């Protein structure tokens, strides 16, 4: 796989397996939310919990299943993270702000927006070193500009760059990428 990718990008079979597993979970969540009775009830409760309750939906059971599914997905995410990093009790704490940024960027109340926001933040974080190398190889910029851009677009600032892009998107779309307008 590595021979097919330019610029020294390295992708292992381990990485492909994790991405494929995550894709299966995302498609499974989509199928659950769109094509099952439980998904219909979850969406009804997300829109209006009181109306869902008076229309006969057992809200306590739906809440229970929502928590079970959410915990299962969070557990799968933790396993995927553990495959990349050394396990420690606080390993998820470092990602908390990034996860929050992804949800805000995607739009509060939108599952698909949160997925898109997470994908966008993840791509920004992972491609920051690549952009640093590309900027350093630009022959047209003066040396002082190259050094400035290399220092600004470095791996240390990957999360900061993601937050700056989040703020820029929120200035244009205050409800996030897929957030619903205020009613």
PDB file of C-alpha atoms in Angstrom:
ATOM      1  CA  UNK A   1       0.000   0.000   0.000  1.00  0.00           C
ATOM      2  CA  UNK A   2       2.812   2.408   0.858  1.00  0.00           C
ATOM      3  CA  UNK A   3       4.242   2.217  -2.655  1.00  0.00           C
ATOM      4  CA  UNK A   4       1.001   3.625  -4.075  1.00  0.00           C
ATOM      5  CA  UNK A   5       0.955   6.765  -1.924  1.00  0.00           C
ATOM      6  CA  UNK A   6       2.946   9.920  -2.732  1.00  0.00           C
ATOM      7  CA  UNK A   7       4.997  12.162  -0.415  1.00  0.00           C
ATOM      8  CA  UNK A   8       6.034   9.348   1.914  1.00  0.00           C
ATOM      9  CA  UNK A   9       2.555   8.846   3.337  1.00  0.00           C
ATOM     10  CA  UNK A  10       2.566   5.592   5.267  1.00  0.00           C
ATOM     11  CA  UNK A  11      -0.565   3.451   5.602  1.00  0.00           C
ATOM     12  CA  UNK A  12      -0.348  -0.008   7.122  1.00  0.00           C
ATOM     13  CA  UNK A  13      -2.834  -2.856   6.917  1.00  0.00           C
ATOM     14  CA  UNK A  14      -3.490  -2.175  10.585  1.00  0.00           C
ATOM     15  CA  UNK A  15      -4.635   1.363   9.665  1.00  0.00           C
ATOM     16  CA  UNK A  16      -6.837   0.057   6.859  1.00  0.00           C
ATOM     17  CA  UNK A  17      -8.462  -2.477   9.204  1.00  0.00           C
ATOM     18  CA  UNK A  18      -9.271   0.232  11.749  1.00  0.00           C
ATOM     19  CA  UNK A  19     -10.729   2.564   9.114  1.00  0.00           C
ATOM     20  CA  UNK A  20     -12.775  -0.295   7.637  1.00  0.00           C
ATOM     21  CA  UNK A  21     -14.073  -1.270  11.091  1.00  0.00           C
ATOM     22  CA  UNK A  22     -14.989   2.342  11.853  1.00  0.00           C
ATOM     23  CA  UNK A  23     -16.762   2.606   8.482  1.00  0.00           C
ATOM     24  CA  UNK A  24     -18.781  -0.526   9.274  1.00  0.00           C
ATOM     25  CA  UNK A  25     -19.799   1.001  12.623  1.00  0.00           C
ATOM     26  CA  UNK A  26     -20.795   4.294  10.960  1.00  0.00           C
ATOM     27  CA  UNK A  27     -22.875   2.498   8.312  1.00  0.00           C
ATOM     28  CA  UNK A  28     -24.419   0.346  11.040  1.00  0.00           C
ATOM     29  CA  UNK A  29     -25.361   3.444  13.025  1.00  0.00           C
ATOM     30  CA  UNK A  30     -26.868   5.001   9.899  1.00  0.00           C
ATOM     31  CA  UNK A  31     -28.933   1.882   9.183  1.00  0.00           C
ATOM     32  CA  UNK A  32     -30.052   1.752  12.814  1.00  0.00           C
ATOM     33  CA  UNK A  33     -31.119   5.408  12.881  1.00  0.00           C
ATOM     34  CA  UNK A  34     -32.830   5.471   9.484  1.00  0.00           C
ATOM     35  CA  UNK A  35     -34.344   2.025   8.941  1.00  0.00           C
ATOM     36  CA  UNK A  36     -35.295   0.529  12.309  1.00  0.00           C
ATOM     37  CA  UNK A  37     -38.122   1.119  14.733  1.00  0.00           C
ATOM     38  CA  UNK A  38     -35.634   1.937  17.492  1.00  0.00           C
ATOM     39  CA  UNK A  39     -33.969   4.517  15.246  1.00  0.00           C
ATOM     40  CA  UNK A  40     -37.320   6.124  14.480  1.00  0.00           C
ATOM     41  CA  UNK A  41     -38.047   6.326  18.200  1.00  0.00           C
ATOM     42  CA  UNK A  42     -34.599   7.779  18.897  1.00  0.00           C
ATOM     43  CA  UNK A  43     -35.099  10.458  16.269  1.00  0.00           C
ATOM     44  CA  UNK A  44     -38.567  11.240  17.628  1.00  0.00           C
ATOM     45  CA  UNK A  45     -37.143  11.661  21.123  1.00  0.00           C
ATOM     46  CA  UNK A  46     -34.330  13.847  19.830  1.00  0.00           C
ATOM     47  CA  UNK A  47     -36.866  16.132  18.142  1.00  0.00           C
ATOM     48  CA  UNK A  48     -39.414  16.346  20.963  1.00  0.00           C
ATOM     49  CA  UNK A  49     -39.178  14.059  24.029  1.00  0.00           C
ATOM     50  CA  UNK A  50     -42.568  15.093  25.467  1.00  0.00           C
ATOM     51  CA  UNK A  51     -44.404  14.473  22.212  1.00  0.00           C
ATOM     52  CA  UNK A  52     -42.633  11.119  21.838  1.00  0.00           C
ATOM     53  CA  UNK A  53     -43.721  10.110  25.353  1.00  0.00           C
ATOM     54  CA  UNK A  54     -47.382  11.071  24.885  1.00  0.00           C
ATOM     55  CA  UNK A  55     -47.490   9.327  21.510  1.00  0.00           C
ATOM     56  CA  UNK A  56     -46.739   6.007  23.189  1.00  0.00           C
ATOM     57  CA  UNK A  57     -42.973   5.669  22.869  1.00  0.00           C
ATOM     58  CA  UNK A  58     -41.396   4.078  25.936  1.00  0.00           C
ATOM     59  CA  UNK A  59     -38.886   6.831  26.511  1.00  0.00           C
ATOM     60  CA  UNK A  60     -37.008   5.109  29.345  1.00  0.00           C
ATOM     61  CA  UNK A  61     -36.313   2.093  27.162  1.00  0.00           C
ATOM     62  CA  UNK A  62     -35.207   4.276  24.236  1.00  0.00           C
ATOM     63  CA  UNK A  63     -32.894   6.226  26.559  1.00  0.00           C
ATOM     64  CA  UNK A  64     -31.439   2.962  27.838  1.00  0.00           C
ATOM     65  CA  UNK A  65     -30.737   1.702  24.319  1.00  0.00           C
ATOM     66  CA  UNK A  66     -29.314   5.079  23.319  1.00  0.00           C
ATOM     67  CA  UNK A  67     -26.856   4.918  26.213  1.00  0.00           C
ATOM     68  CA  UNK A  68     -25.974   1.287  25.458  1.00  0.00           C
ATOM     69  CA  UNK A  69     -25.295   2.057  21.786  1.00  0.00           C
ATOM     70  CA  UNK A  70     -23.367   5.223  22.665  1.00  0.00           C
ATOM     71  CA  UNK A  71     -21.261   3.360  25.222  1.00  0.00           C
ATOM     72  CA  UNK A  72     -20.573   0.595  22.711  1.00  0.00           C
ATOM     73  CA  UNK A  73     -19.441   3.081  20.074  1.00  0.00           C
ATOM     74  CA  UNK A  74     -17.308   4.946  22.628  1.00  0.00           C
ATOM     75  CA  UNK A  75     -15.795   1.621  23.682  1.00  0.00           C
ATOM     76  CA  UNK A  76     -14.996   0.757  20.077  1.00  0.00           C
ATOM     77  CA  UNK A  77     -13.387   4.183  19.672  1.00  0.00           C
ATOM     78  CA  UNK A  78     -11.339   3.544  22.809  1.00  0.00           C
ATOM     79  CA  UNK A  79     -10.175   0.199  21.447  1.00  0.00           C
ATOM     80  CA  UNK A  80      -9.179   1.829  18.152  1.00  0.00           C
ATOM     81  CA  UNK A  81      -7.301   4.551  20.046  1.00  0.00           C
ATOM     82  CA  UNK A  82      -5.613   1.936  22.211  1.00  0.00           C
ATOM     83  CA  UNK A  83      -4.335   0.183  19.111  1.00  0.00           C
ATOM     84  CA  UNK A  84      -2.423   3.346  18.135  1.00  0.00           C
ATOM     85  CA  UNK A  85      -1.263   4.644  21.523  1.00  0.00           C
ATOM     86  CA  UNK A  86       0.094   3.264  24.736  1.00  0.00           C
ATOM     87  CA  UNK A  87      -2.753   2.697  27.181  1.00  0.00           C
ATOM     88  CA  UNK A  88      -2.990   5.064  30.132  1.00  0.00           C
ATOM     89  CA  UNK A  89      -5.821   6.085  32.460  1.00  0.00           C
ATOM     90  CA  UNK A  90      -5.942   9.631  31.055  1.00  0.00           C
ATOM     91  CA  UNK A  91      -5.485   8.855  27.377  1.00  0.00           C
ATOM     92  CA  UNK A  92      -9.005   9.955  26.461  1.00  0.00           C
ATOM     93  CA  UNK A  93      -8.725  13.235  28.356  1.00  0.00           C
ATOM     94  CA  UNK A  94      -6.282  14.610  25.775  1.00  0.00           C
ATOM     95  CA  UNK A  95      -8.896  14.086  23.065  1.00  0.00           C
ATOM     96  CA  UNK A  96     -11.787  15.650  24.947  1.00  0.00           C
ATOM     97  CA  UNK A  97     -11.360  19.172  23.531  1.00  0.00           C
ATOM     98  CA  UNK A  98     -10.806  17.822  20.033  1.00  0.00           C
ATOM     99  CA  UNK A  99     -13.975  15.716  20.270  1.00  0.00           C
ATOM    100  CA  UNK A 100     -15.883  18.731  21.580  1.00  0.00           C
ATOM    101  CA  UNK A 101     -14.585  20.819  18.671  1.00  0.00           C
ATOM    102  CA  UNK A 102     -15.677  18.140  16.198  1.00  0.00           C
ATOM    103  CA  UNK A 103     -19.215  18.039  17.595  1.00  0.00           C
ATOM    104  CA  UNK A 104     -19.501  21.844  17.647  1.00  0.00           C
ATOM    105  CA  UNK A 105     -18.072  22.090  14.129  1.00  0.00           C
ATOM    106  CA  UNK A 106     -20.504  19.470  12.842  1.00  0.00           C
ATOM    107  CA  UNK A 107     -23.509  21.046  14.513  1.00  0.00           C
ATOM    108  CA  UNK A 108     -25.263  20.354  17.786  1.00  0.00           C
ATOM    109  CA  UNK A 109     -28.154  17.950  17.292  1.00  0.00           C
ATOM    110  CA  UNK A 110     -26.860  16.432  14.067  1.00  0.00           C
ATOM    111  CA  UNK A 111     -25.349  12.949  14.233  1.00  0.00           C
ATOM    112  CA  UNK A 112     -24.131  13.162  10.656  1.00  0.00           C
ATOM    113  CA  UNK A 113     -22.760  16.651  11.208  1.00  0.00           C
ATOM    114  CA  UNK A 114     -20.795  15.398  14.212  1.00  0.00           C
ATOM    115  CA  UNK A 115     -19.387  12.614  12.040  1.00  0.00           C
ATOM    116  CA  UNK A 116     -18.421  15.124   9.349  1.00  0.00           C
ATOM    117  CA  UNK A 117     -16.898  17.449  11.951  1.00  0.00           C
ATOM    118  CA  UNK A 118     -14.911  14.582  13.438  1.00  0.00           C
ATOM    119  CA  UNK A 119     -13.672  13.547  10.023  1.00  0.00           C
ATOM    120  CA  UNK A 120     -12.672  17.125   9.173  1.00  0.00           C
ATOM    121  CA  UNK A 121     -10.867  17.717  12.492  1.00  0.00           C
ATOM    122  CA  UNK A 122      -9.119  14.343  12.186  1.00  0.00           C
ATOM    123  CA  UNK A 123      -7.958  15.061   8.655  1.00  0.00           C
ATOM    124  CA  UNK A 124      -6.650  18.481   9.687  1.00  0.00           C
ATOM    125  CA  UNK A 125      -4.754  16.957  12.622  1.00  0.00           C
ATOM    126  CA  UNK A 126      -3.223  14.211  10.526  1.00  0.00           C
ATOM    127  CA  UNK A 127      -2.373  16.331   7.487  1.00  0.00           C
ATOM    128  CA  UNK A 128      -0.734  19.199   9.398  1.00  0.00           C
ATOM    129  CA  UNK A 129       2.771  17.624   9.213  1.00  0.00           C
ATOM    130  CA  UNK A 130       2.230  16.957   5.505  1.00  0.00           C
ATOM    131  CA  UNK A 131       1.390  20.608   4.861  1.00  0.00           C
ATOM    132  CA  UNK A 132       4.448  21.622   6.870  1.00  0.00           C
ATOM    133  CA  UNK A 133       6.640  19.569   4.522  1.00  0.00           C
ATOM    134  CA  UNK A 134       4.884  20.927   1.429  1.00  0.00           C
ATOM    135  CA  UNK A 135       5.297  24.532   2.588  1.00  0.00           C
ATOM    136  CA  UNK A 136       8.979  23.898   3.295  1.00  0.00           C
ATOM    137  CA  UNK A 137       9.480  22.655  -0.255  1.00  0.00           C
ATOM    138  CA  UNK A 138       7.962  25.715  -1.966  1.00  0.00           C
ATOM    139  CA  UNK A 139      10.605  27.234  -4.234  1.00  0.00           C
ATOM    140  CA  UNK A 140       8.717  30.465  -4.865  1.00  0.00           C
ATOM    141  CA  UNK A 141       8.560  31.836  -1.331  1.00  0.00           C
ATOM    142  CA  UNK A 142      11.397  33.845   0.215  1.00  0.00           C
ATOM    143  CA  UNK A 143      13.367  32.100   2.958  1.00  0.00           C
ATOM    144  CA  UNK A 144      11.870  34.182   5.774  1.00  0.00           C
ATOM    145  CA  UNK A 145       8.332  33.347   4.596  1.00  0.00           C
ATOM    146  CA  UNK A 146       9.155  29.641   4.332  1.00  0.00           C
ATOM    147  CA  UNK A 147      10.557  29.628   7.883  1.00  0.00           C
ATOM    148  CA  UNK A 148       7.527  31.507   9.192  1.00  0.00           C
ATOM    149  CA  UNK A 149       5.049  29.145   7.521  1.00  0.00           C
ATOM    150  CA  UNK A 150       7.016  26.070   8.627  1.00  0.00           C
ATOM    151  CA  UNK A 151       6.914  27.286  12.228  1.00  0.00           C
ATOM    152  CA  UNK A 152       3.188  28.061  12.066  1.00  0.00           C
ATOM    153  CA  UNK A 153       2.203  24.825  10.328  1.00  0.00           C
ATOM    154  CA  UNK A 154       4.019  22.316  12.510  1.00  0.00           C
ATOM    155  CA  UNK A 155       2.890  19.196  14.334  1.00  0.00           C
ATOM    156  CA  UNK A 156       2.840  21.045  17.663  1.00  0.00           C
ATOM    157  CA  UNK A 157       0.062  23.287  16.399  1.00  0.00           C
ATOM    158  CA  UNK A 158      -2.157  20.595  14.835  1.00  0.00           C
ATOM    159  CA  UNK A 159      -4.944  21.001  17.411  1.00  0.00           C
ATOM    160  CA  UNK A 160      -4.664  24.794  17.351  1.00  0.00           C
ATOM    161  CA  UNK A 161      -4.997  24.805  13.554  1.00  0.00           C
ATOM    162  CA  UNK A 162      -8.086  22.588  13.860  1.00  0.00           C
ATOM    163  CA  UNK A 163      -9.606  25.025  16.379  1.00  0.00           C
ATOM    164  CA  UNK A 164      -8.845  28.026  14.147  1.00  0.00           C
ATOM    165  CA  UNK A 165     -10.608  26.302  11.240  1.00  0.00           C
ATOM    166  CA  UNK A 166     -13.525  25.460  13.553  1.00  0.00           C
ATOM    167  CA  UNK A 167     -13.850  29.131  14.558  1.00  0.00           C
ATOM    168  CA  UNK A 168     -13.655  30.215  10.902  1.00  0.00           C
ATOM    169  CA  UNK A 169     -16.424  27.790   9.921  1.00  0.00           C
ATOM    170  CA  UNK A 170     -18.577  28.893  12.867  1.00  0.00           C
ATOM    171  CA  UNK A 171     -18.185  32.530  11.827  1.00  0.00           C
ATOM    172  CA  UNK A 172     -19.661  31.601   8.450  1.00  0.00           C
ATOM    173  CA  UNK A 173     -22.159  28.986   9.700  1.00  0.00           C
ATOM    174  CA  UNK A 174     -22.917  29.616  13.404  1.00  0.00           C
ATOM    175  CA  UNK A 175     -24.865  26.356  13.751  1.00  0.00           C
ATOM    176  CA  UNK A 176     -22.043  24.207  12.373  1.00  0.00           C
ATOM    177  CA  UNK A 177     -21.745  22.299   9.120  1.00  0.00           C
ATOM    178  CA  UNK A 178     -25.043  20.436   9.457  1.00  0.00           C
ATOM    179  CA  UNK A 179     -26.625  22.203  12.433  1.00  0.00           C
ATOM    180  CA  UNK A 180     -30.230  23.252  12.277  1.00  0.00           C
ATOM    181  CA  UNK A 181     -31.175  26.905  12.441  1.00  0.00           C
ATOM    182  CA  UNK A 182     -32.569  28.398  15.625  1.00  0.00           C
ATOM    183  CA  UNK A 183     -36.336  28.175  15.882  1.00  0.00           C
TER     184      UNK A 183
END
